[in-house]
Short mmCIF file of C-alpha atoms in Angstrom, two decimals:
data_model
loop_
_atom_site.label_atom_id
_atom_site.label_comp_id
_atom_site.label_asym_id
_atom_site.label_seq_id
_atom_site.Cartn_x
_atom_site.Cartn_y
_atom_site.Cartn_z
CA UNK Z 1 -40.56 63.86 -1.82
CA UNK Z 2 -41.60 60.32 -1.95
CA UNK Z 3 -40.17 57.25 -0.62
CA UNK Z 4 -38.56 54.54 -2.89
CA UNK Z 5 -35.70 52.25 -2.01
CA UNK Z 6 -32.97 55.08 -3.29
CA UNK Z 7 -33.51 57.31 -0.51
CA UNK Z 8 -34.72 55.01 3.20
CA UNK Z 9 -31.64 52.58 2.46
CA UNK Z 10 -28.90 53.59 3.80
CA UNK Z 11 -25.86 51.41 2.23
CA UNK Z 12 -23.65 52.01 5.59
CA UNK Z 13 -27.33 51.61 8.68
CA UNK Z 14 -30.04 49.04 7.43
CA UNK Z 15 -30.53 45.55 8.69
CA UNK Z 16 -30.28 43.64 6.27
CA UNK Z 17 -27.09 41.48 7.59
CA UNK Z 18 -29.71 40.67 10.61
CA UNK Z 19 -32.65 39.67 7.64
CA UNK Z 20 -29.96 37.13 6.52
CA UNK Z 21 -28.87 36.35 9.79
CA UNK Z 22 -32.95 35.40 9.85
CA UNK Z 23 -31.86 33.56 6.31
CA UNK Z 24 -29.19 31.56 7.73
CA UNK Z 25 -31.44 30.72 10.51
CA UNK Z 26 -34.52 29.43 8.45
CA UNK Z 27 -31.46 27.43 6.45
CA UNK Z 28 -30.43 25.73 9.39
CA UNK Z 29 -33.84 24.78 10.51
CA UNK Z 30 -35.22 23.57 6.68
CA UNK Z 31 -32.43 21.44 6.84
CA UNK Z 32 -33.00 20.47 10.38
CA UNK Z 33 -35.62 17.96 10.06
CA UNK Z 34 -34.05 15.58 7.13
CA UNK Z 35 -30.89 15.50 8.33
CA UNK Z 36 -32.22 14.48 11.79
CA UNK Z 37 -34.29 11.58 9.77
CA UNK Z 38 -37.86 13.53 10.67
CA UNK Z 39 -39.24 14.30 8.01
CA UNK Z 40 -39.10 17.26 4.76
CA UNK Z 41 -41.94 19.19 6.23
CA UNK Z 42 -39.99 22.22 6.12
CA UNK Z 43 -36.94 21.06 3.68
CA UNK Z 44 -39.55 24.22 0.83
CA UNK Z 45 -37.96 27.28 2.70
CA UNK Z 46 -34.15 26.39 2.42
CA UNK Z 47 -34.54 27.78 -1.27
CA UNK Z 48 -36.94 30.72 -0.20
CA UNK Z 49 -34.25 31.08 2.52
CA UNK Z 50 -31.25 30.51 -0.75
CA UNK Z 51 -33.21 32.57 -2.75
CA UNK Z 52 -33.80 35.73 -0.40
CA UNK Z 53 -29.59 35.50 -0.14
CA UNK Z 54 -29.42 35.83 -3.37
CA UNK Z 55 -31.76 38.72 -4.20
CA UNK Z 56 -30.25 40.81 -1.22
CA UNK Z 57 -26.41 39.73 -2.96
CA UNK Z 58 -27.55 40.77 -5.92
CA UNK Z 59 -28.21 44.45 -4.14
CA UNK Z 60 -25.22 44.90 -2.31
CA UNK Z 61 -22.45 43.45 -4.17
CA UNK Z 62 -23.97 44.72 -7.69
CA UNK Z 63 -23.18 48.61 -4.78
CA UNK Z 64 -20.29 47.24 -4.69
CA UNK Z 65 -19.34 47.55 -7.67
CA UNK Z 66 -20.18 50.71 -8.22
CA UNK Z 67 -17.80 51.83 -5.38
CA UNK Z 68 -14.88 49.38 -6.29
CA UNK Z 69 -11.79 51.10 -8.25
CA UNK Z 70 -11.83 48.80 -11.20
CA UNK Z 71 -12.86 45.24 -12.21
CA UNK Z 72 -9.36 43.91 -10.09
CA UNK Z 73 -10.23 46.07 -6.84
CA UNK Z 74 -14.10 44.64 -7.54
CA UNK Z 75 -12.97 40.75 -7.93
CA UNK Z 76 -11.06 40.79 -5.37
CA UNK Z 77 -12.85 41.83 -2.97
CA UNK Z 78 -15.29 39.25 -3.57
CA UNK Z 79 -12.81 36.82 -3.25
CA UNK Z 80 -11.47 37.26 -0.10
CA UNK Z 81 -15.61 37.84 1.60
CA UNK Z 82 -16.23 34.43 0.78
CA UNK Z 83 -13.20 32.46 -0.24
CA UNK Z 84 -10.85 32.57 2.87
CA UNK Z 85 -14.10 31.13 5.59
CA UNK Z 86 -14.60 28.27 3.04
CA UNK Z 87 -11.11 26.75 2.31
CA UNK Z 88 -11.50 26.63 6.38
CA UNK Z 89 -14.31 24.75 7.30
CA UNK Z 90 -13.17 22.97 4.48
CA UNK Z 91 -9.99 21.67 6.52
CA UNK Z 92 -12.01 21.89 9.60
CA UNK Z 93 -15.08 19.63 8.57
CA UNK Z 94 -11.64 17.30 7.03
CA UNK Z 95 -9.16 17.13 9.63
CA UNK Z 96 -10.47 18.16 12.31
CA UNK Z 97 -15.11 17.56 12.98
CA UNK Z 98 -14.05 14.23 11.16
CA UNK Z 99 -11.87 12.95 12.25
CA UNK Z 100 -13.32 13.42 15.48
CA UNK Z 101 -16.70 12.12 14.45
CA UNK Z 102 -14.73 8.75 13.49
CA UNK Z 103 -13.26 8.15 16.70
CA UNK Z 104 -16.70 9.67 19.57
CA UNK Z 105 -19.69 9.16 17.51
CA UNK Z 106 -19.01 6.25 15.25
CA UNK Z 107 -19.29 8.78 12.13
CA UNK Z 108 -16.90 5.54 10.00
CA UNK Z 109 -13.18 5.12 9.64
CA UNK Z 110 -11.29 8.50 8.97
CA UNK Z 111 -8.19 9.07 6.93
CA UNK Z 112 -6.10 11.33 6.25
CA UNK Z 113 -5.49 11.15 2.65
CA UNK Z 114 -9.36 10.39 1.94
CA UNK Z 115 -9.67 14.39 4.09
CA UNK Z 116 -7.41 15.34 2.37
CA UNK Z 117 -8.24 15.09 -1.10
CA UNK Z 118 -12.09 15.50 -0.14
CA UNK Z 119 -9.80 19.90 0.29
CA UNK Z 120 -8.04 19.61 -3.19
CA UNK Z 121 -10.98 18.15 -5.11
CA UNK Z 122 -13.64 20.89 -3.03
CA UNK Z 123 -11.17 23.96 -3.25
CA UNK Z 124 -11.84 25.74 -6.63
CA UNK Z 125 -15.77 26.56 -4.73
CA UNK Z 126 -17.69 23.50 -7.17
CA UNK Z 127 -18.34 20.69 -4.39
CA UNK Z 128 -16.67 18.20 -6.41
CA UNK Z 129 -16.73 15.36 -3.63
CA UNK Z 130 -19.53 16.42 -0.99
CA UNK Z 131 -18.62 12.24 0.82
CA UNK Z 132 -15.38 11.14 2.71
CA UNK Z 133 -15.22 7.26 1.50
CA UNK Z 134 -17.34 5.73 4.51
CA UNK Z 135 -18.71 7.68 6.35
CA UNK Z 136 -21.87 8.93 7.31
CA UNK Z 137 -23.09 6.13 5.41
CA UNK Z 138 -25.69 4.94 9.01
CA UNK Z 139 -27.70 8.49 8.53
CA UNK Z 140 -31.17 10.53 6.99
CA UNK Z 141 -28.73 12.22 4.85
CA UNK Z 142 -25.72 9.77 4.27
CA UNK Z 143 -22.45 10.63 3.44
CA UNK Z 144 -22.16 14.64 2.48
CA UNK Z 145 -20.73 16.92 5.05
CA UNK Z 146 -21.03 20.18 3.94
CA UNK Z 147 -24.73 20.26 2.26
CA UNK Z 148 -24.84 24.42 2.28
CA UNK Z 149 -21.84 24.91 0.82
CA UNK Z 150 -22.92 24.25 -2.91
CA UNK Z 151 -24.88 27.07 -3.33
CA UNK Z 152 -21.11 30.23 -2.80
CA UNK Z 153 -19.73 28.65 -6.70
CA UNK Z 154 -23.53 29.52 -8.23
CA UNK Z 155 -23.11 33.64 -6.22
CA UNK Z 156 -19.37 33.65 -7.01
CA UNK Z 157 -21.29 33.09 -10.99
CA UNK Z 158 -23.13 35.64 -10.11
CA UNK Z 159 -20.71 38.18 -9.04
CA UNK Z 160 -18.58 37.08 -12.39
CA UNK Z 161 -21.86 38.28 -13.83
CA UNK Z 162 -22.00 41.32 -11.88
CA UNK Z 163 -18.59 42.25 -12.96
CA UNK Z 164 -19.28 41.65 -16.64
CA UNK Z 165 -21.44 44.86 -16.88
CA UNK Z 166 -19.46 46.66 -14.79
CA UNK Z 167 -17.22 47.20 -18.08
CA UNK Z 168 -19.95 48.05 -19.49
CA UNK Z 169 -20.70 51.84 -19.95
CA UNK Z 170 -24.06 53.74 -17.44
CA UNK Z 171 -26.42 53.53 -20.58
CA UNK Z 172 -25.77 49.77 -21.45
CA UNK Z 173 -24.81 47.99 -17.73
CA UNK Z 174 -28.67 48.92 -17.13
CA UNK Z 175 -30.18 46.88 -20.49
CA UNK Z 176 -27.77 44.04 -20.09
CA UNK Z 177 -29.10 43.50 -16.58
CA UNK Z 178 -32.89 43.97 -17.93
CA UNK Z 179 -31.77 41.37 -20.50
CA UNK Z 180 -30.22 38.92 -18.91
CA UNK Z 181 -32.91 39.19 -16.42
CA UNK Z 182 -35.31 38.16 -18.69
CA UNK Z 183 -32.67 35.65 -19.78
CA UNK Z 184 -32.52 34.13 -16.98
CA UNK Z 185 -36.40 34.13 -15.54
CA UNK Z 186 -37.30 33.27 -19.16
CA UNK Z 187 -34.65 30.04 -18.94
CA UNK Z 188 -35.96 29.00 -15.21
CA UNK Z 189 -39.90 29.46 -15.85
CA UNK Z 190 -39.83 26.96 -18.92
CA UNK Z 191 -36.87 24.64 -17.10
CA UNK Z 192 -39.35 24.33 -14.41
CA UNK Z 193 -42.62 23.24 -16.32
CA UNK Z 194 -40.72 20.88 -18.86
CA UNK Z 195 -41.29 23.02 -21.97
CA UNK Z 196 -37.33 22.82 -22.04
CA UNK Z 197 -34.60 19.40 -20.48
CA UNK Z 198 -31.73 21.54 -19.10
CA UNK Z 199 -28.98 19.75 -16.61
CA UNK Z 200 -30.06 20.29 -13.30
CA UNK Z 201 -26.78 23.16 -12.66
CA UNK Z 202 -27.95 25.71 -15.63
CA UNK Z 203 -31.94 24.66 -14.73
CA UNK Z 204 -30.37 25.50 -11.91
CA UNK Z 205 -28.04 29.15 -12.20
CA UNK Z 206 -30.50 30.64 -14.28
CA UNK Z 207 -33.07 30.59 -11.10
CA UNK Z 208 -30.42 32.35 -8.33
CA UNK Z 209 -29.31 34.20 -11.04
CA UNK Z 210 -32.41 35.49 -11.48
CA UNK Z 211 -33.08 36.02 -8.49
CA UNK Z 212 -29.47 38.38 -8.05
CA UNK Z 213 -30.24 40.22 -10.83
CA UNK Z 214 -33.68 40.84 -9.55
CA UNK Z 215 -31.78 42.47 -6.86
CA UNK Z 216 -29.72 43.83 -9.43
CA UNK Z 217 -32.55 46.32 -11.15
CA UNK Z 218 -33.87 47.47 -7.84
CA UNK Z 219 -30.29 48.85 -7.87
CA UNK Z 220 -30.46 50.11 -10.74
CA UNK Z 221 -33.92 51.42 -10.48
CA UNK Z 222 -34.13 52.30 -6.62
CA UNK Z 223 -34.29 55.75 -7.40
CA UNK Z 224 -37.62 54.72 -8.96
CA UNK Z 225 -39.04 52.13 -6.86
CA UNK Z 226 -41.11 53.49 -4.64
CA UNK Z 227 -41.81 52.46 -1.08
CA UNK Z 228 -45.11 51.61 0.18
CA UNK Z 229 -47.07 48.96 2.29
CA UNK Z 230 -49.76 47.85 -0.34
CA UNK Z 231 -46.86 47.23 -2.62
CA UNK Z 232 -45.40 45.11 0.33
CA UNK Z 233 -48.34 42.82 1.42
CA UNK Z 234 -48.77 42.74 -3.04
CA UNK Z 235 -44.92 41.44 -3.51
CA UNK Z 236 -45.70 38.67 -0.56
CA UNK Z 237 -49.09 37.81 -1.66
CA UNK Z 238 -46.82 36.80 -5.08
CA UNK Z 239 -44.93 35.52 -2.83
CA UNK Z 240 -47.28 33.07 -1.18
CA UNK Z 241 -48.84 31.89 -4.03
CA UNK Z 242 -45.47 30.52 -5.82
CA UNK Z 243 -44.70 28.23 -2.83
CA UNK Z 244 -48.29 27.52 -2.62
CA UNK Z 245 -49.49 26.60 -6.77
CA UNK Z 246 -45.23 25.48 -6.95
CA UNK Z 247 -45.17 27.99 -9.75
CA UNK Z 248 -41.08 28.14 -11.28
CA UNK Z 249 -39.61 30.10 -8.30
CA UNK Z 250 -37.69 32.34 -10.42
CA UNK Z 251 -41.58 34.33 -11.55
CA UNK Z 252 -40.48 35.36 -7.49
CA UNK Z 253 -37.52 37.09 -7.69
CA UNK Z 254 -38.87 41.53 -8.14
CA UNK Z 255 -41.04 40.39 -5.58
CA UNK Z 256 -38.66 38.14 -3.40
CA UNK Z 257 -36.34 41.47 -4.09
CA UNK Z 258 -37.95 43.78 -3.20
CA UNK Z 259 -39.54 42.24 0.31
CA UNK Z 260 -35.99 41.30 1.10
CA UNK Z 261 -34.74 45.45 0.84
CA UNK Z 262 -37.33 46.18 2.28
CA UNK Z 263 -37.04 44.26 4.97
CA UNK Z 264 -33.90 45.56 6.10
CA UNK Z 265 -34.72 49.64 5.02
CA UNK Z 266 -38.00 49.28 7.68
CA UNK Z 267 -37.34 46.03 9.87
CA UNK Z 268 -35.47 48.20 13.77
CA UNK Z 269 -32.10 46.30 13.44
CA UNK Z 270 -29.26 48.18 12.48
CA UNK Z 271 -26.66 47.20 15.25
CA UNK Z 272 -27.48 42.96 13.90
CA UNK Z 273 -24.36 42.98 12.52
CA UNK Z 274 -23.41 45.51 12.00
CA UNK Z 275 -19.58 45.25 13.42
CA UNK Z 276 -20.11 41.95 13.56
CA UNK Z 277 -22.03 39.36 10.93
CA UNK Z 278 -22.13 36.13 11.93
CA UNK Z 279 -24.57 34.65 8.64
CA UNK Z 280 -21.54 33.83 6.59
CA UNK Z 281 -20.50 31.32 9.28
CA UNK Z 282 -23.85 30.49 10.58
CA UNK Z 283 -24.16 28.46 6.55
CA UNK Z 284 -21.59 26.84 6.43
CA UNK Z 285 -21.12 25.85 9.88
CA UNK Z 286 -24.49 25.05 10.20
CA UNK Z 287 -24.93 21.25 8.01
CA UNK Z 288 -21.68 19.76 9.90
CA UNK Z 289 -23.21 20.22 12.86
CA UNK Z 290 -26.65 19.43 12.43
CA UNK Z 291 -24.81 15.25 10.51
CA UNK Z 292 -22.74 15.24 14.33
CA UNK Z 293 -25.91 15.86 16.22
CA UNK Z 294 -27.57 13.59 13.83
CA UNK Z 295 -24.95 10.97 15.45
CA UNK Z 296 -25.23 11.21 18.22
CA UNK Z 297 -28.98 11.58 19.11
CA UNK Z 298 -29.55 8.07 16.37
CA UNK Z 299 -32.41 5.73 17.60
CA UNK Z 300 -32.67 8.42 21.02
CA UNK Z 301 -36.18 9.30 20.01
CA UNK Z 302 -35.99 12.75 21.25
CA UNK Z 303 -38.08 15.31 20.01
CA UNK Z 304 -37.26 17.79 17.37
CA UNK Z 305 -36.95 20.98 18.88
CA UNK Z 306 -33.92 19.56 20.64
CA UNK Z 307 -31.45 19.01 18.03
CA UNK Z 308 -32.90 22.44 16.33
CA UNK Z 309 -31.76 24.18 19.67
CA UNK Z 310 -29.09 22.41 20.28
CA UNK Z 311 -27.46 22.73 16.47
CA UNK Z 312 -28.08 25.87 16.29
CA UNK Z 313 -26.32 26.72 19.60
CA UNK Z 314 -23.15 25.07 18.47
CA UNK Z 315 -22.97 26.83 15.28
CA UNK Z 316 -23.27 30.36 16.37
CA UNK Z 317 -19.87 29.84 18.56
CA UNK Z 318 -17.91 28.45 15.55
CA UNK Z 319 -19.56 31.45 13.40
CA UNK Z 320 -18.83 33.91 15.60
CA UNK Z 321 -15.07 32.19 15.54
CA UNK Z 322 -14.86 31.70 11.46
CA UNK Z 323 -15.81 35.87 12.24
CA UNK Z 324 -12.96 36.94 14.40
CA UNK Z 325 -10.72 34.95 13.55
CA UNK Z 326 -10.59 33.95 9.54
CA UNK Z 327 -13.26 36.40 8.46
CA UNK Z 328 -13.11 40.50 9.59
CA UNK Z 329 -8.84 39.68 9.83
CA UNK Z 330 -9.37 38.43 5.42
CA UNK Z 331 -11.59 41.80 5.16
CA UNK Z 332 -9.14 43.68 6.65
CA UNK Z 333 -6.05 42.35 5.51
CA UNK Z 334 -6.98 43.98 1.83
CA UNK Z 335 -8.11 46.77 2.47
CA UNK Z 336 -4.64 48.12 4.13
CA UNK Z 337 -3.63 46.25 1.17
CA UNK Z 338 -5.18 48.71 -1.30
CA UNK Z 339 -4.74 51.51 1.24
CA UNK Z 340 -0.76 50.99 0.69
CA UNK Z 341 -1.92 50.83 -2.91
CA UNK Z 342 -3.52 54.04 -3.33
CA UNK Z 343 -0.24 55.64 -1.38
CA UNK Z 344 1.71 54.90 -3.23
CA UNK Z 345 -0.15 55.56 -6.82
CA UNK Z 346 -0.72 52.48 -8.16
CA UNK Z 347 -3.83 52.63 -9.36
#
């Protein structure tokens, strides 16, 4: 019996959480140079790390949709997983980090009304207002308090796509997924080479959706896609070729998805993140921490490795706090609520 993705990937025991942790740290590294004023040599790592996130999400979220007790349960699970921590980080940045930075790091004047408006305007997941007025204006990456949050609206939009596909019959769901993947990839490629002129928002969504649906298609065909070293080498070569040549990123969607899922199967890191998953917390807290470090270390001429190491050391405790006091309690509260509804016979 040949080894396939479906036969080798245990949904309850794999290394995908460890892979996501590595991707979150790569985003931190990619942001580090630019935020600290060291250049942009590592910046290209960021989009590929985000692409990896979307590939893994495409696989896991489609699996979650299969197991959900209806579309309402599916969407509630997704909201509970990303929104509480997202809202809390908005509040923490606006009412804790920003005023402290104003007092101790000369980040600029902080006002409570501006902080409240920052939270309110961004509370819908779409980052309408990335800055607090007159703050962080002196930094290499001025004004923006949390530049990582922009992906979350696109992520949730992809969840909506999965939810809509789930309404279709079993025979039409895979066909719709294929059609959407072909369409999103085509749009991303045509926009990337300049054949079509699209708003940046639509072009970005097409690219991210292409990666997301690449992961979903791996789930659809998981019992047919073999897990072989030759395919992994080929997939890595495709990703490397796209990265080196500057070709539209979406071309590498299937190859990137294959690499991410294969890593989740083969890496001996199943215990990492199995009980405590801090990858999301690292992703949403690293950027404001790095902006604080840019303020604290401005004009001191320290080598890049110092703010990078400090960013990791300071972000991890915040990520743990996010998991222990926000994310995990929200997940458990939803499970208790869902269990009571099942016991009561509510569909």
